[in-house]
Amino acid sequence: MRKWLFINNLGIYLGSLILPSLTAIYTILISLGLIIGGIWVGSNVNLLPVVASSNAPIYDELFKVLFIIGTLLFFGMLGLVVYSLIQFRRKPGQTGDGLAIEDNLPLEIFWTAVPAIVILFVGLYSYDIYERMGGMESLGANNQHHHQMASKQRIWGGIGSKDKSMQGANGTLIPVEVTAMQFAFLFHYPDGDIISGELHVPIGQPVTMKMESKDVIHAFWVPEFRLKQDVIPGQPTILNFTPTRVGKYPIICAELCGPYHGGMRSTVVVEELEDYQNWFAKNAKKPDLEV
């Protein structure tokens, strides 16, 4: 009798050791599956438009990291909800309330520490991406043209204000003055005194734009360039970029600016240098000849 009692108690004891171990193993395997699946989805599922500027790959790095984190959170929370619905559903004949659990200190520490670490990581990484795109740099010699034209104005640097690729094939920048108004963009090329409703730029050549608004807040947004910069009345803003892909891409106002905000669009035409030079020569104003 004592022998069987000992064996029974031993079985209960071993079972109490094995069950938590199995639970821990299942938890680790599921967590690894979520991490591997999230990384695979974030690395292989591309939801962004084509890359058409030198800044785009930098931004895409941040998007992939955020997409991986979002995928992990989505499937992790979905799995917990489904598990809870099945495991803790009301059983047949069960009429009482559930367990009156007031607190769980380890769990509270976990769900406070992990989100804090994730948010801190995302914040620091976003700052690094913003700095690499030039958002934290002060205006330098690359924007000397705009400083001379508006020496009494305070000019703000935007995204790409210090692009590392701002030395083009011929070592020059293409200056463009952008005016935003309800409900259109106007592009002025001071070197040729050209005013255009489209932005024409050559591939591989750095472009520096001084942007101003004549009325309300607008935004210059080209999804393929991964650039979006607010255009604010009375506050000129510099935006630099280098196009890397030939094509036509939409310019969209991304700030609600009035009843026809949805129609405030234009086009940026990225073309070969020879085609751009032909367009520039065709539209540039000829100097008046002295009589």
mmCIF file of N, CA and C in Angstrom, residues 163-221:
data_model
loop_
_atom_site.group_PDB
_atom_site.id
_atom_site.type_symbol
_atom_site.label_atom_id
_atom_site.label_comp_id
_atom_site.label_asym_id
_atom_site.label_seq_id
_atom_site.Cartn_x
_atom_site.Cartn_y
_atom_site.Cartn_z
ATOM 1 N N ASP A 163 21.788 66.508 -47.861
ATOM 2 C CA ASP A 163 21.900 65.220 -48.516
ATOM 3 C C ASP A 163 23.364 64.934 -48.805
ATOM 4 N N LYS A 164 23.824 63.728 -48.455
ATOM 5 C CA LYS A 164 25.218 63.369 -48.680
ATOM 6 C C LYS A 164 25.542 63.248 -50.160
ATOM 7 N N SER A 165 24.529 63.169 -50.995
ATOM 8 C CA SER A 165 24.766 63.063 -52.431
ATOM 9 C C SER A 165 24.558 64.403 -53.114
ATOM 10 N N MET A 166 24.702 65.491 -52.377
ATOM 11 C CA MET A 166 24.385 66.801 -52.931
ATOM 12 C C MET A 166 25.464 67.356 -53.849
ATOM 13 N N GLN A 167 26.414 66.548 -54.256
ATOM 14 C CA GLN A 167 27.367 66.941 -55.278
ATOM 15 C C GLN A 167 27.046 66.156 -56.533
ATOM 16 N N GLY A 168 26.504 66.829 -57.530
ATOM 17 C CA GLY A 168 26.091 66.167 -58.752
ATOM 18 C C GLY A 168 27.259 65.894 -59.670
ATOM 19 N N ALA A 169 26.924 65.408 -60.874
ATOM 20 C CA ALA A 169 27.958 65.050 -61.830
ATOM 21 C C ALA A 169 28.790 66.263 -62.212
ATOM 22 N N ASN A 170 28.167 67.431 -62.275
ATOM 23 C CA ASN A 170 28.910 68.641 -62.627
ATOM 24 C C ASN A 170 29.193 69.523 -61.411
ATOM 25 N N GLY A 171 28.957 68.954 -60.202
ATOM 26 C CA GLY A 171 29.294 69.676 -58.976
ATOM 27 C C GLY A 171 28.372 70.824 -58.644
ATOM 28 N N THR A 172 27.199 70.921 -59.274
ATOM 29 C CA THR A 172 26.288 72.038 -59.050
ATOM 30 C C THR A 172 24.945 71.542 -58.545
ATOM 31 N N LEU A 173 24.212 72.446 -57.925
ATOM 32 C CA LEU A 173 22.847 72.185 -57.495
ATOM 33 C C LEU A 173 21.883 72.853 -58.459
ATOM 34 N N ILE A 174 20.709 72.292 -58.571
ATOM 35 C CA ILE A 174 19.662 72.891 -59.390
ATOM 36 C C ILE A 174 18.705 73.613 -58.449
ATOM 37 N N PRO A 175 18.714 74.950 -58.418
ATOM 38 C CA PRO A 175 17.825 75.684 -57.521
ATOM 39 C C PRO A 175 16.428 75.828 -58.119
ATOM 40 N N VAL A 176 15.437 75.588 -57.287
ATOM 41 C CA VAL A 176 14.041 75.752 -57.697
ATOM 42 C C VAL A 176 13.305 76.456 -56.564
ATOM 43 N N GLU A 177 12.489 77.437 -56.917
ATOM 44 C CA GLU A 177 11.658 78.132 -55.937
ATOM 45 C C GLU A 177 10.220 77.650 -56.104
ATOM 46 N N VAL A 178 9.675 77.107 -55.031
ATOM 47 C CA VAL A 178 8.337 76.517 -55.071
ATOM 48 C C VAL A 178 7.364 77.428 -54.333
ATOM 49 N N THR A 179 6.270 77.754 -54.997
ATOM 50 C CA THR A 179 5.202 78.538 -54.384
ATOM 51 C C THR A 179 3.952 77.672 -54.307
ATOM 52 N N ALA A 180 3.443 77.497 -53.089
ATOM 53 C CA ALA A 180 2.212 76.738 -52.887
ATOM 54 C C ALA A 180 1.079 77.707 -52.595
ATOM 55 N N MET A 181 -0.049 77.485 -53.236
ATOM 56 C CA MET A 181 -1.222 78.336 -53.033
ATOM 57 C C MET A 181 -2.469 77.489 -53.281
ATOM 58 N N GLN A 182 -3.591 77.988 -52.820
ATOM 59 C CA GLN A 182 -4.843 77.283 -53.082
ATOM 60 C C GLN A 182 -5.196 77.431 -54.565
ATOM 61 N N PHE A 183 -5.159 76.386 -55.355
ATOM 62 C CA PHE A 183 -4.850 75.005 -55.030
ATOM 63 C C PHE A 183 -3.901 74.488 -56.091
ATOM 64 N N ALA A 184 -2.646 74.964 -56.046
ATOM 65 C CA ALA A 184 -1.676 74.618 -57.079
ATOM 66 C C ALA A 184 -0.265 74.837 -56.556
ATOM 67 N N PHE A 185 0.683 74.187 -57.228
ATOM 68 C CA PHE A 185 2.108 74.415 -57.007
ATOM 69 C C PHE A 185 2.678 75.118 -58.236
ATOM 70 N N LEU A 186 3.505 76.123 -58.012
ATOM 71 C CA LEU A 186 4.227 76.786 -59.094
ATOM 72 C C LEU A 186 5.722 76.636 -58.839
ATOM 73 N N PHE A 187 6.463 76.315 -59.912
ATOM 74 C CA PHE A 187 7.896 76.071 -59.797
ATOM 75 C C PHE A 187 8.651 77.103 -60.638
ATOM 76 N N HIS A 188 9.516 77.846 -59.974
ATOM 77 C CA HIS A 188 10.293 78.897 -60.641
ATOM 78 C C HIS A 188 11.769 78.500 -60.651
ATOM 79 N N TYR A 189 12.348 78.466 -61.849
ATOM 80 C CA TYR A 189 13.770 78.177 -62.012
ATOM 81 C C TYR A 189 14.493 79.511 -62.197
ATOM 82 N N PRO A 190 15.143 80.037 -61.161
ATOM 83 C CA PRO A 190 15.739 81.380 -61.268
ATOM 84 C C PRO A 190 16.861 81.468 -62.296
ATOM 85 N N ASP A 191 17.561 80.365 -62.548
ATOM 86 C CA ASP A 191 18.669 80.420 -63.508
ATOM 87 C C ASP A 191 18.190 80.712 -64.927
ATOM 88 N N GLY A 192 16.965 80.263 -65.246
ATOM 89 C CA GLY A 192 16.430 80.519 -66.581
ATOM 90 C C GLY A 192 15.160 81.329 -66.568
ATOM 91 N N ASP A 193 14.766 81.796 -65.367
ATOM 92 C CA ASP A 193 13.528 82.555 -65.193
ATOM 93 C C ASP A 193 12.343 81.801 -65.795
ATOM 94 N N ILE A 194 12.272 80.499 -65.473
ATOM 95 C CA ILE A 194 11.197 79.643 -65.973
ATOM 96 C C ILE A 194 10.153 79.483 -64.878
ATOM 97 N N ILE A 195 8.891 79.606 -65.240
ATOM 98 C CA ILE A 195 7.783 79.312 -64.333
ATOM 99 C C ILE A 195 6.993 78.160 -64.936
ATOM 100 N N SER A 196 6.835 77.095 -64.167
ATOM 101 C CA SER A 196 6.194 75.887 -64.685
ATOM 102 C C SER A 196 5.220 75.328 -63.663
ATOM 103 N N GLY A 197 4.203 74.651 -64.165
ATOM 104 C CA GLY A 197 3.261 73.953 -63.297
ATOM 105 C C GLY A 197 3.717 72.552 -62.967
ATOM 106 N N GLU A 198 4.791 72.092 -63.625
ATOM 107 C CA GLU A 198 5.399 70.798 -63.348
ATOM 108 C C GLU A 198 6.835 71.009 -62.888
ATOM 109 N N LEU A 199 7.311 70.073 -62.085
ATOM 110 C CA LEU A 199 8.697 70.120 -61.629
ATOM 111 C C LEU A 199 9.524 69.196 -62.514
ATOM 112 N N HIS A 200 10.441 69.762 -63.286
ATOM 113 C CA HIS A 200 11.329 68.990 -64.150
ATOM 114 C C HIS A 200 12.715 68.945 -63.518
ATOM 115 N N VAL A 201 13.250 67.744 -63.348
ATOM 116 C CA VAL A 201 14.582 67.577 -62.759
ATOM 117 C C VAL A 201 15.316 66.466 -63.500
ATOM 118 N N PRO A 202 16.649 66.570 -63.610
ATOM 119 C CA PRO A 202 17.423 65.514 -64.259
ATOM 120 C C PRO A 202 17.805 64.416 -63.276
ATOM 121 N N ILE A 203 17.873 63.195 -63.755
ATOM 122 C CA ILE A 203 18.229 62.071 -62.898
ATOM 123 C C ILE A 203 19.677 62.208 -62.430
ATOM 124 N N GLY A 204 19.899 61.891 -61.168
ATOM 125 C CA GLY A 204 21.239 61.906 -60.611
ATOM 126 C C GLY A 204 21.772 63.274 -60.253
ATOM 127 N N GLN A 205 21.000 64.332 -60.492
ATOM 128 C CA GLN A 205 21.448 65.691 -60.180
ATOM 129 C C GLN A 205 20.732 66.189 -58.922
ATOM 130 N N PRO A 206 21.471 66.723 -57.956
ATOM 131 C CA PRO A 206 20.842 67.221 -56.730
ATOM 132 C C PRO A 206 20.008 68.470 -56.988
ATOM 133 N N VAL A 207 18.876 68.538 -56.333
ATOM 134 C CA VAL A 207 17.939 69.654 -56.473
ATOM 135 C C VAL A 207 17.741 70.283 -55.096
ATOM 136 N N THR A 208 17.796 71.599 -55.024
ATOM 137 C CA THR A 208 17.528 72.305 -53.777
ATOM 138 C C THR A 208 16.356 73.253 -53.998
ATOM 139 N N MET A 209 15.337 73.116 -53.182
ATOM 140 C CA MET A 209 14.108 73.883 -53.365
ATOM 141 C C MET A 209 13.852 74.778 -52.155
ATOM 142 N N LYS A 210 13.527 76.029 -52.438
ATOM 143 C CA LYS A 210 13.048 76.944 -51.409
ATOM 144 C C LYS A 210 11.537 77.038 -51.573
ATOM 145 N N MET A 211 10.810 76.640 -50.542
ATOM 146 C CA MET A 211 9.358 76.536 -50.644
ATOM 147 C C MET A 211 8.683 77.564 -49.737
ATOM 148 N N GLU A 212 7.649 78.202 -50.287
ATOM 149 C CA GLU A 212 6.856 79.176 -49.537
ATOM 150 C C GLU A 212 5.381 78.990 -49.864
ATOM 151 N N SER A 213 4.540 79.338 -48.904
ATOM 152 C CA SER A 213 3.094 79.308 -49.120
ATOM 153 C C SER A 213 2.561 80.731 -49.143
ATOM 154 N N LYS A 214 1.587 80.966 -50.005
ATOM 155 C CA LYS A 214 0.988 82.292 -50.128
ATOM 156 C C LYS A 214 -0.268 82.460 -49.286
ATOM 157 N N ASP A 215 -0.786 81.371 -48.716
ATOM 158 C CA ASP A 215 -2.041 81.502 -47.981
ATOM 159 C C ASP A 215 -2.063 80.647 -46.717
ATOM 160 N N VAL A 216 -2.287 79.340 -46.869
ATOM 161 C CA VAL A 216 -2.422 78.458 -45.713
ATOM 162 C C VAL A 216 -1.299 77.417 -45.747
ATOM 163 N N ILE A 217 -1.305 76.528 -44.760
ATOM 164 C CA ILE A 217 -0.287 75.476 -44.716
ATOM 165 C C ILE A 217 -0.588 74.427 -45.783
ATOM 166 N N HIS A 218 0.393 74.152 -46.603
ATOM 167 C CA HIS A 218 0.327 73.076 -47.585
ATOM 168 C C HIS A 218 1.429 72.069 -47.255
ATOM 169 N N ALA A 219 1.542 71.038 -48.074
ATOM 170 C CA ALA A 219 2.625 70.067 -47.902
ATOM 171 C C ALA A 219 3.065 69.565 -49.264
ATOM 172 N N PHE A 220 4.367 69.468 -49.437
ATOM 173 C CA PHE A 220 4.956 68.927 -50.660
ATOM 174 C C PHE A 220 5.281 67.463 -50.384
ATOM 175 N N TRP A 221 4.557 66.569 -51.051
ATOM 176 C CA TRP A 221 4.717 65.128 -50.780
ATOM 177 C C TRP A 221 4.846 64.368 -52.090
#
